[in-house]
């Protein structure tokens, strides 16, 4: 070959040997680490080996499972000896949708050829779509030696054919015609979306399988071979209210669409392209205007919206409506004529919510005649079988509540099919219909002792429990003493959550276990500081059951009650009585003047008494001096000497 695009000459032996050693060192660990795979490149398949180097090859490769495959990546190493993981789909190659469809067409049409020129042309066509790695078609066609012109022309013919005939998808449709006498005809068609021409309805050429529901073919079977575009006769069967036949047609292995299978090797060698295919399903239904005279019996499966709820919750009942089968009954919902079309016969489901019951309800066929009724609601079932929801009912209190339902034919109008409706009544107390509303007991408390105690007293709280749930285990009630307050708290004052009360006011806490109605005495709590106190109580309720439900929910009372309040007051200490003072000398009676003159006279008397005492003292003193100095009293008085 003299063309500039002719294949390159073989590499020198030494260089080739070195490259093989490097590839072995690099790829060897990858081979060892590769997981178990589905296929391995076994050798050359159908094609041409270039005599120029005895290595360059153009054609398919043979795999160890007997299949053949084209290479997808020009310029990469041979797949021979490498393990491959496979992937099938409509976007596994990494090209456009149209090119994916053309690759699928080439792989399906020529992938298994036994002709060397065809295989080589197919490989060249694939590389033309996925990339020639910087070379021309002529360059790779040269590997076919003297056959290169034939291979090159054939490759381009394949590309042109693939562009015209390849398809991105194939779909199937089935039409069913049902006549008044119960006979009918069905046909299945195939439509191919061509890359070069768009949707195309295929002429009869492919066989599929059709299965009937509600009908049978002439030989009595429900399955037959159906060729696309060819009619098949059948007849309707069954005892349905509306004669209905459905057909499900399936075609497998159709040579259309863009699905391919590609293989990838952990060794990094060429990705490979297997042949691809597709399968489709089709179904169609039709109904005849025929009405069965048989009656039907509706039934309702019900489920309450809440298995566990709180007082005040609005609950509903979910109604799943279908028919009760039986001899002489329709196997589906009855229908009636509405303006020339068949519509479901309407029925009315009437629901009652019974309760509350203080004990769990027991399943029974009949309802208690004296059962309390919370509310009555109804639902018109006018779309046949399905799921409906009742209007809501508000739960008034704690206890067990259960729904019951009835269907009465008299609720259906005569012209809407009343004569073909049979009545129905639900049992009582089914689990799916029952709602449990946990309730807290009624607890009243009274502080022990008088409303006033002395410091150091130990004060307890008396709890009276009523309305206990008999299904509940025991519960712990914490009595919390709060205080002291400088002033007594007003009755009705709410101290708020106990967890938010100032810790300095938490004077003590005691726990009492209650297990039913009755009176319980809490452990006493000592009080030391003077002031005003109040008892509060709180409880986490009963221990959750296996479903995590607190049969007795958490409850608390943080409101001030006079029966819960008391004061700590120190006892009165009597004061010491002082000794009586000496009696003052009686004064002379003083009359004839007002009180101010009497006060002045008294003051004058006191002053005179003081003067007398002073004179007496001086006289004694003078006498004593006379004895010591011989002075006369007169001298003392005159001189004032001591």
XYZ file of C-alpha atoms in Angstrom:
642
model
C 0.000 0.000 0.000
C 1.338 3.422 -1.012
C -1.371 5.660 0.478
C -0.367 8.030 3.269
C -3.196 6.510 5.282
C -1.961 2.955 4.833
C -1.397 0.950 8.008
C 1.931 1.562 9.661
C 4.659 -1.052 9.451
C 5.278 -3.550 12.211
C 7.313 -2.312 15.165
C 10.828 -3.527 15.641
C 11.099 -6.829 17.520
C 13.060 -5.356 20.445
C 10.644 -2.469 20.881
C 7.661 -4.816 20.633
C 9.125 -7.088 23.271
C 9.699 -4.177 25.635
C 6.164 -2.912 25.163
C 4.743 -6.352 25.905
C 6.791 -6.557 29.118
C 5.550 -3.123 30.262
C 1.952 -4.029 29.459
C 2.303 -7.261 31.387
C 3.666 -5.449 34.443
C 0.942 -2.799 34.357
C -2.051 -4.933 33.421
C -1.088 -8.019 35.405
C -2.296 -6.697 38.784
C -5.534 -5.600 37.161
C -6.156 -9.076 35.850
C -5.430 -10.570 39.237
C -7.798 -8.118 40.928
C -10.656 -8.505 38.421
C -13.819 -9.995 39.920
C -15.564 -12.972 38.396
C -17.021 -11.893 35.016
C -19.459 -13.299 32.514
C -17.310 -13.442 29.392
C -13.691 -13.541 28.248
C -12.130 -12.660 24.918
C -11.054 -16.023 23.499
C -9.434 -15.000 20.209
C -9.975 -13.634 16.717
C -13.378 -14.233 15.185
C -14.319 -13.540 11.565
C -12.365 -10.917 9.586
C -8.986 -10.079 8.025
C -5.452 -10.075 9.532
C -3.078 -7.614 7.887
C -0.177 -9.402 6.287
C 1.966 -6.294 6.725
C 2.680 -7.038 10.407
C 0.722 -10.201 11.134
C -0.884 -8.438 14.093
C -3.263 -5.687 12.887
C -6.772 -7.098 12.584
C -10.191 -5.958 11.260
C -13.280 -8.002 12.104
C -15.103 -9.605 15.023
C -13.595 -11.214 18.121
C -14.617 -14.593 19.462
C -15.717 -14.865 23.100
C -15.572 -17.890 25.368
C -19.375 -18.238 25.366
C -19.460 -18.631 21.568
C -20.627 -15.138 20.716
C -18.808 -12.599 18.592
C -18.349 -8.888 19.198
C -17.052 -5.746 17.511
C -14.541 -3.393 19.127
C -15.787 0.071 20.122
C -12.543 2.004 20.674
C -10.128 2.227 17.765
C -6.503 2.328 18.844
C -6.878 0.416 22.116
C -5.414 -3.008 22.821
C -7.004 -6.263 21.707
C -9.710 -7.867 23.872
C -8.140 -11.311 23.478
C -7.460 -12.907 26.869
C -9.238 -10.192 28.858
C -12.262 -10.594 31.115
C -15.357 -8.459 30.418
C -18.273 -7.240 32.491
C -21.387 -6.626 30.379
C -24.050 -3.912 30.493
C -27.270 -3.784 28.472
C -29.363 -0.704 27.805
C -30.281 2.170 25.527
C -27.414 4.477 26.605
C -24.412 2.298 27.412
C -22.003 3.293 24.625
C -21.798 7.069 25.084
C -23.004 8.265 21.673
C -26.115 10.067 20.470
C -29.505 8.376 20.448
C -29.442 8.007 16.659
C -25.889 6.580 16.694
C -26.871 4.206 19.492
C -29.722 2.964 17.292
C -27.329 2.530 14.327
C -24.855 0.567 16.447
C -27.720 -1.644 17.652
C -28.803 -2.261 14.053
C -25.256 -3.154 12.907
C -24.709 -5.478 15.860
C -28.058 -7.241 15.341
C -27.713 -7.530 11.584
C -24.065 -8.404 11.018
C -22.553 -9.202 14.408
C -22.764 -12.989 13.948
C -21.676 -13.138 10.308
C -19.348 -15.886 9.116
C -18.152 -13.841 6.095
C -14.747 -12.160 6.532
C -15.537 -9.148 4.313
C -18.880 -8.556 6.085
C -17.277 -8.823 9.519
C -14.452 -6.440 8.551
C -16.935 -3.963 7.038
C -19.082 -4.151 10.147
C -16.091 -3.346 12.363
C -15.148 -0.404 10.140
C -18.749 0.875 10.256
C -18.752 0.673 14.072
C -15.469 2.619 14.338
C -16.801 5.185 11.890
C -19.605 5.876 14.388
C -17.588 5.703 17.627
C -14.372 7.364 16.347
C -11.429 6.439 14.094
C -8.741 7.625 16.529
C -7.352 10.242 14.131
C -7.242 7.967 11.109
C -9.388 7.501 8.022
C -11.636 4.659 6.946
C -9.061 3.839 4.271
C -6.384 3.400 6.931
C -8.299 0.664 8.742
C -9.737 -0.856 5.555
C -6.124 -1.546 4.540
C -6.008 -4.331 7.129
C -8.194 -6.347 4.724
C -5.161 -6.510 2.386
C -6.275 -6.661 -1.263
C -9.937 -6.841 -0.154
C -9.825 -3.321 1.266
C -11.895 -1.684 -1.553
C -14.701 -4.221 -1.022
C -14.599 -3.791 2.752
C -14.581 0.003 2.508
C -17.564 0.083 0.129
C -19.471 -2.479 2.179
C -18.902 -0.509 5.409
C -20.437 2.629 3.903
C -23.361 0.610 2.546
C -23.932 -0.692 6.074
C -23.890 2.841 7.469
C -26.443 3.996 4.904
C -28.693 1.020 5.574
C -28.403 1.496 9.321
C -29.349 5.159 9.007
C -32.472 4.255 7.028
C -33.554 1.112 8.905
C -32.332 1.612 12.455
C -34.982 2.488 15.032
C -34.892 4.169 18.392
C -37.847 2.189 19.748
C -40.647 -0.217 18.948
C -44.121 -0.196 20.518
C -47.089 -2.505 20.361
C -50.794 -1.793 20.675
C -53.799 -4.071 20.992
C -57.355 -3.217 20.007
C -60.368 -5.190 21.232
C -63.841 -5.017 19.675
C -66.670 -6.591 21.682
C -70.121 -7.000 20.188
C -73.515 -7.148 21.871
C -73.763 -10.916 21.465
C -70.551 -11.475 23.471
C -68.338 -12.220 20.470
C -65.422 -10.055 19.509
C -62.230 -9.487 17.542
C -58.792 -8.363 18.644
C -55.664 -7.303 16.774
C -52.149 -6.371 17.834
C -50.021 -3.898 15.860
C -46.326 -2.971 15.971
C -44.994 0.524 15.327
C -41.272 1.198 14.789
C -39.746 4.665 15.214
C -37.136 4.796 12.432
C -34.043 7.000 12.739
C -34.436 8.072 9.137
C -38.211 8.171 8.760
C -40.117 8.335 12.025
C -42.967 6.019 13.159
C -43.857 3.171 10.802
C -46.727 0.676 11.215
C -45.346 -2.746 10.344
C -47.063 -5.147 7.997
C -47.684 -8.691 9.326
C -44.320 -10.321 10.000
C -43.809 -11.048 13.727
C -45.489 -13.593 15.983
C -46.393 -12.833 19.587
C -48.492 -14.322 22.357
C -51.892 -12.993 23.394
C -53.680 -13.896 26.650
C -57.343 -13.162 27.297
C -59.016 -12.306 30.602
C -62.799 -12.637 30.636
C -62.879 -14.353 27.263
C -61.741 -17.397 25.274
C -60.710 -18.141 21.715
C -62.646 -20.391 19.372
C -60.906 -23.533 20.665
C -61.735 -22.644 24.270
C -58.212 -21.608 25.243
C -57.278 -18.245 26.694
C -53.851 -18.048 24.998
C -53.052 -17.943 21.286
C -50.319 -16.994 18.808
C -50.973 -13.503 17.497
C -49.265 -12.110 14.396
C -49.047 -8.351 14.211
C -51.741 -6.833 12.007
C -53.879 -10.032 11.932
C -57.369 -10.301 13.557
C -58.294 -13.021 16.064
C -61.864 -13.965 17.053
C -62.954 -14.689 20.645
C -66.059 -14.845 22.857
C -66.710 -13.303 26.275
C -66.994 -15.525 29.357
C -67.881 -15.090 33.072
C -70.726 -13.729 35.135
C -69.646 -10.126 35.508
C -72.121 -7.292 35.840
C -70.606 -5.711 32.751
C -69.248 -8.068 30.119
C -65.555 -7.202 29.895
C -62.681 -8.750 27.995
C -59.025 -7.731 28.253
C -56.181 -8.884 26.047
C -52.478 -8.880 26.897
C -50.167 -9.308 23.906
C -46.429 -9.780 24.144
C -43.772 -9.829 21.432
C -40.250 -10.975 22.322
C -36.925 -10.673 20.502
C -37.991 -8.022 18.023
C -35.078 -6.674 15.898
C -35.814 -3.025 16.629
C -34.862 -0.329 19.077
C -31.506 0.923 20.329
C -30.811 -1.563 23.110
C -27.277 -2.990 22.941
C -24.983 -5.005 25.174
C -21.485 -3.630 25.720
C -18.551 -5.151 27.585
C -15.876 -3.385 29.626
C -12.615 -4.956 30.789
C -10.771 -4.044 34.001
C -7.584 -4.428 31.943
C -8.446 -1.283 29.987
C -8.554 -2.990 26.605
C -11.095 -2.278 23.876
C -14.734 -2.066 24.925
C -16.732 -4.541 22.864
C -20.217 -4.513 21.297
C -22.526 -7.546 21.387
C -25.737 -8.004 19.435
C -28.818 -6.408 21.004
C -32.606 -6.853 21.015
C -35.832 -5.793 22.668
C -39.234 -7.082 23.773
C -42.542 -5.293 24.258
C -45.950 -5.854 25.842
C -49.344 -4.602 24.732
C -52.843 -4.819 26.190
C -56.288 -3.536 25.374
C -59.727 -3.703 26.970
C -63.277 -3.202 25.804
C -66.696 -3.392 27.452
C -70.082 -4.401 26.140
C -73.368 -2.805 27.134
C -74.768 -5.919 28.789
C -76.201 -5.973 32.291
C -76.397 -9.113 34.415
C -79.658 -9.683 36.339
C -77.786 -11.260 39.277
C -77.753 -9.398 42.599
C -74.590 -8.431 44.466
C -73.824 -8.180 48.148
C -71.570 -5.270 49.161
C -69.313 -5.578 52.175
C -67.086 -3.127 54.004
C -63.716 -3.573 55.666
C -63.150 -0.680 58.022
C -60.242 0.903 59.857
C -60.421 3.758 62.331
C -58.137 6.700 61.687
C -56.644 6.536 65.206
C -55.940 3.450 67.268
C -54.897 5.636 70.212
C -56.046 9.242 70.554
C -56.689 12.047 73.022
C -59.996 13.565 74.163
C -61.151 16.102 71.589
C -59.548 14.251 68.654
C -61.707 14.033 65.536
C -61.616 10.456 64.236
C -62.837 9.087 60.914
C -63.439 5.606 59.615
C -61.779 4.379 56.436
C -64.134 2.186 54.419
C -62.751 -0.327 51.934
C -65.757 -1.415 49.925
C -66.003 -4.504 47.710
C -68.417 -7.393 47.102
C -69.019 -10.561 49.060
C -68.810 -13.516 46.656
C -71.321 -16.330 46.773
C -73.406 -18.673 44.683
C -75.946 -16.818 42.590
C -74.227 -13.471 43.241
C -72.271 -11.200 40.979
C -68.531 -11.493 41.387
C -68.177 -7.726 40.976
C -70.091 -4.580 41.808
C -73.485 -4.198 40.165
C -74.109 -1.548 37.542
C -77.064 0.404 36.232
C -77.887 2.424 33.135
C -77.259 6.169 33.322
C -77.948 7.890 30.031
C -76.774 4.937 27.974
C -73.626 4.220 30.017
C -73.123 1.672 32.789
C -72.419 3.213 36.184
C -71.901 1.532 39.591
C -75.051 1.005 41.648
C -74.934 3.521 44.544
C -75.236 2.282 48.120
C -75.123 4.152 51.437
C -72.878 3.070 54.303
C -74.192 4.309 57.632
C -71.640 4.446 60.444
C -72.047 4.879 64.181
C -69.311 5.596 66.678
C -70.195 3.827 69.934
C -68.651 4.661 73.313
C -67.089 5.481 75.595
C -66.688 2.107 77.266
C -64.643 1.896 80.473
C -63.528 -1.637 79.599
C -62.014 -2.933 76.356
C -64.715 -3.902 73.864
C -65.039 -7.603 73.084
C -65.739 -8.717 69.488
C -69.292 -9.908 68.938
C -71.689 -10.516 66.054
C -74.372 -8.274 67.565
C -74.138 -4.754 68.930
C -75.098 -3.930 72.523
C -78.596 -2.478 72.383
C -77.809 0.032 75.114
C -74.412 1.117 73.793
C -73.888 4.884 74.008
C -73.649 6.624 70.613
C -71.153 9.446 70.055
C -72.351 10.305 66.543
C -73.885 8.909 63.336
C -72.496 9.646 59.863
C -73.021 8.261 56.370
C -71.135 7.889 53.091
C -72.687 7.378 49.653
C -70.628 4.824 47.727
C -71.316 5.886 44.141
C -68.073 4.880 42.426
C -68.190 1.183 43.184
C -65.463 -0.723 45.018
C -62.715 1.381 46.547
C -61.699 3.288 49.642
C -63.897 5.944 51.209
C -63.628 8.014 54.397
C -66.474 8.935 56.709
C -67.044 12.413 58.123
C -65.324 12.906 61.477
C -66.597 12.408 65.017
C -65.040 14.140 68.030
C -64.002 11.926 70.940
C -65.591 13.400 74.067
C -63.534 11.723 76.791
C -61.301 8.830 77.723
C -62.325 5.222 77.136
C -62.786 2.763 74.289
C -64.752 3.679 71.149
C -65.692 1.441 68.212
C -67.289 1.966 64.785
C -70.173 -0.129 63.411
C -71.676 0.040 59.900
C -74.783 -1.003 57.966
C -75.883 -1.050 54.316
C -79.642 -1.000 53.738
C -81.015 -1.554 50.187
C -83.772 0.987 50.920
C -81.140 3.754 50.743
C -80.613 2.972 47.023
C -83.185 4.455 44.588
C -85.319 1.971 42.681
C -84.164 3.243 39.286
C -80.522 2.993 40.392
C -80.609 -0.788 40.986
C -82.149 -1.225 44.439
C -83.544 -4.661 43.512
C -80.010 -5.980 42.959
C -78.528 -4.761 46.261
C -78.400 -7.052 49.288
C -78.021 -5.653 52.816
C -74.978 -5.892 55.076
C -74.195 -5.308 58.762
C -70.791 -5.182 60.445
C -69.845 -7.101 63.583
C -69.125 -5.271 66.852
C -65.793 -4.500 68.485
C -63.333 -5.467 65.749
C -59.791 -4.366 66.546
C -59.411 -2.303 63.360
C -62.524 -0.330 64.323
C -61.586 0.488 67.913
C -59.956 3.633 69.282
C -58.558 3.823 72.796
C -58.378 7.199 74.532
C -56.110 7.056 77.608
C -57.384 9.070 80.531
C -55.831 10.337 83.716
C -57.555 9.563 87.019
C -59.313 12.202 89.067
C -57.002 13.124 91.959
C -57.989 15.394 94.857
C -55.524 16.185 97.591
C -55.665 17.495 101.142
C -52.705 18.575 103.218
C -52.362 16.573 106.453
C -52.864 18.346 109.792
C -54.028 21.901 110.427
C -53.508 24.790 108.073
C -50.740 26.104 110.333
C -47.751 24.215 111.685
C -44.592 25.075 113.617
C -41.044 24.936 112.192
C -39.687 21.381 112.252
C -43.078 19.785 111.596
C -43.368 16.941 109.038
C -46.304 17.508 106.703
C -47.889 14.889 104.409
C -50.408 15.020 101.572
C -53.495 12.823 101.248
C -54.380 11.795 97.672
C -57.885 10.595 96.816
C -57.910 8.767 93.448
C -61.061 8.077 91.402
C -61.788 7.117 87.765
C -58.739 4.819 87.633
C -58.338 2.776 84.413
C -58.709 -0.842 85.473
C -56.425 -1.971 82.623
C -53.587 0.216 83.842
C -50.589 -0.874 85.894
C -49.532 1.184 88.880
C -48.279 4.758 88.490
C -45.997 6.952 90.593
C -47.277 10.325 91.763
C -44.734 12.892 92.921
C -45.952 15.270 95.623
C -43.959 18.511 95.446
C -43.875 21.001 98.341
C -43.359 24.589 97.163
C -42.473 27.504 99.464
C -42.025 29.419 101.597
C -43.847 32.439 100.191
C -44.033 35.648 102.218
C -47.757 35.869 101.572
C -50.381 33.149 101.189
C -51.094 32.383 97.512
C -54.572 32.975 96.196
C -56.682 29.929 95.340
C -56.633 29.218 91.610
C -53.197 30.719 91.056
C -51.234 28.575 88.576
C -47.567 28.163 89.430
C -46.796 26.783 85.945
C -44.708 23.706 85.112
C -42.887 22.342 88.124
C -39.680 22.146 86.127
C -39.780 25.940 85.735
C -40.325 26.798 89.415
C -37.385 28.465 91.147
C -35.321 25.758 92.856
C -35.123 27.881 95.990
C -38.882 27.378 96.377
C -38.779 23.573 96.021
C -39.010 22.602 99.668
C -39.336 18.841 99.161
C -40.615 15.992 97.019
C -42.189 12.654 97.954
C -43.349 9.758 95.757
C -46.555 7.760 96.221
C -47.456 4.681 94.164
C -51.125 4.406 93.185
C -52.773 1.410 91.510
C -56.499 2.059 91.651
C -59.271 4.101 93.183
C -58.730 4.915 96.833
C -57.003 7.188 99.325
C -53.210 7.284 99.606
C -51.007 9.058 102.158
C -47.790 10.506 100.804
C -44.592 10.396 102.873
C -44.335 13.479 105.075
C -41.936 16.314 104.301
C -40.217 18.345 107.049
C -40.533 22.129 107.002
C -38.190 24.469 108.858
C -38.585 27.956 107.471
C -41.520 30.172 108.325
C -43.837 31.236 105.532
C -46.653 29.950 103.343
C -46.510 26.629 101.452
C -48.555 24.714 98.915
C -48.507 21.088 97.729
C -48.519 20.340 93.969
C -48.420 16.940 92.292
C -47.184 15.503 88.986
C -46.971 12.036 87.407
C -45.451 10.571 84.245
C -48.385 8.179 84.055
C -48.180 4.419 83.848
C -45.302 2.496 82.314
C -45.792 2.190 78.496
C -47.235 -1.108 77.299
C -45.751 -3.246 74.520
C -47.064 -0.794 71.913
C -45.537 2.202 73.710
C -48.929 3.483 74.921
C -49.305 5.048 78.360
C -52.636 3.588 79.485
C -52.603 6.308 82.130
C -51.093 9.400 80.488
C -48.951 11.922 82.292
C -50.925 14.254 84.545
C -50.225 17.072 86.990
C -51.887 19.803 89.033
C -49.904 23.008 89.574
C -52.860 25.150 90.642
C -53.050 26.508 94.182
C -55.863 24.932 96.230
C -56.759 25.979 99.755
C -56.855 22.308 100.796
C -53.251 22.056 99.686
C -51.990 25.205 101.406
C -50.626 25.699 104.891
C -48.353 28.077 106.821
C -45.334 27.560 109.057
C -45.507 29.947 112.037
C -43.216 30.060 115.085
C -45.084 29.795 118.438
C -45.587 32.977 120.569
C -42.931 33.397 123.391
C -44.366 35.254 126.564
C -42.417 38.387 127.694
C -40.857 38.527 131.267
C -42.932 40.667 133.767
C -40.749 43.419 135.547
C -40.702 43.702 139.442
C -43.309 46.191 140.817
C -41.913 49.694 141.591
C -42.074 51.225 145.188
C -45.298 53.040 145.849
C -44.981 56.799 145.686
C -46.056 58.685 148.850
C -49.606 59.673 148.760
C -50.059 63.346 148.068
C -52.506 65.550 149.772
C -55.774 65.905 148.182
C -55.837 68.873 145.909
C -59.107 70.361 144.993
C -60.599 73.500 143.686
C -58.548 73.832 140.521
C -58.129 72.205 137.142
C -55.619 69.585 136.294
C -52.821 72.016 135.414
C -52.836 73.481 138.924
C -52.792 69.954 140.351
C -49.732 69.143 138.255
C -47.958 72.311 139.452
C -48.717 71.557 143.086
C -47.365 68.051 142.679
C -44.152 69.415 141.208
C -43.798 71.889 144.065
C -44.269 69.105 146.602
C -41.505 67.085 145.018
C -39.156 70.100 145.085
C -39.866 70.780 148.806
C -39.254 67.134 149.689
C -35.918 67.317 147.932
C -34.929 70.466 149.863
C -35.780 68.851 153.187
C -33.631 65.848 152.331
C -30.737 68.118 151.328
C -30.918 70.090 154.588
C -30.982 66.876 156.599
C -27.921 65.636 154.780
C -26.052 68.877 155.434
C -27.000 68.770 159.092
C -25.555 65.284 159.460
C -22.439 66.398 157.701
C -22.013 69.463 159.972
C -22.459 67.320 163.009
C -19.759 65.053 161.843
C -17.378 67.990 161.254
C -18.042 69.462 164.646
C -16.975 66.278 166.190
C -13.772 66.373 164.190
C -12.887 70.115 164.206
C -14.973 71.854 166.821
C -16.601 74.180 164.244
C -20.053 75.409 164.963
C -23.029 74.783 162.812
C -23.486 78.418 162.311
C -19.987 78.750 160.852
C -20.690 76.031 158.381
C -23.882 77.515 157.285
C -22.336 80.934 156.848
C -19.116 79.967 155.121
C -20.363 76.967 153.278
C -17.121 75.210 154.032
C -17.176 71.462 153.586
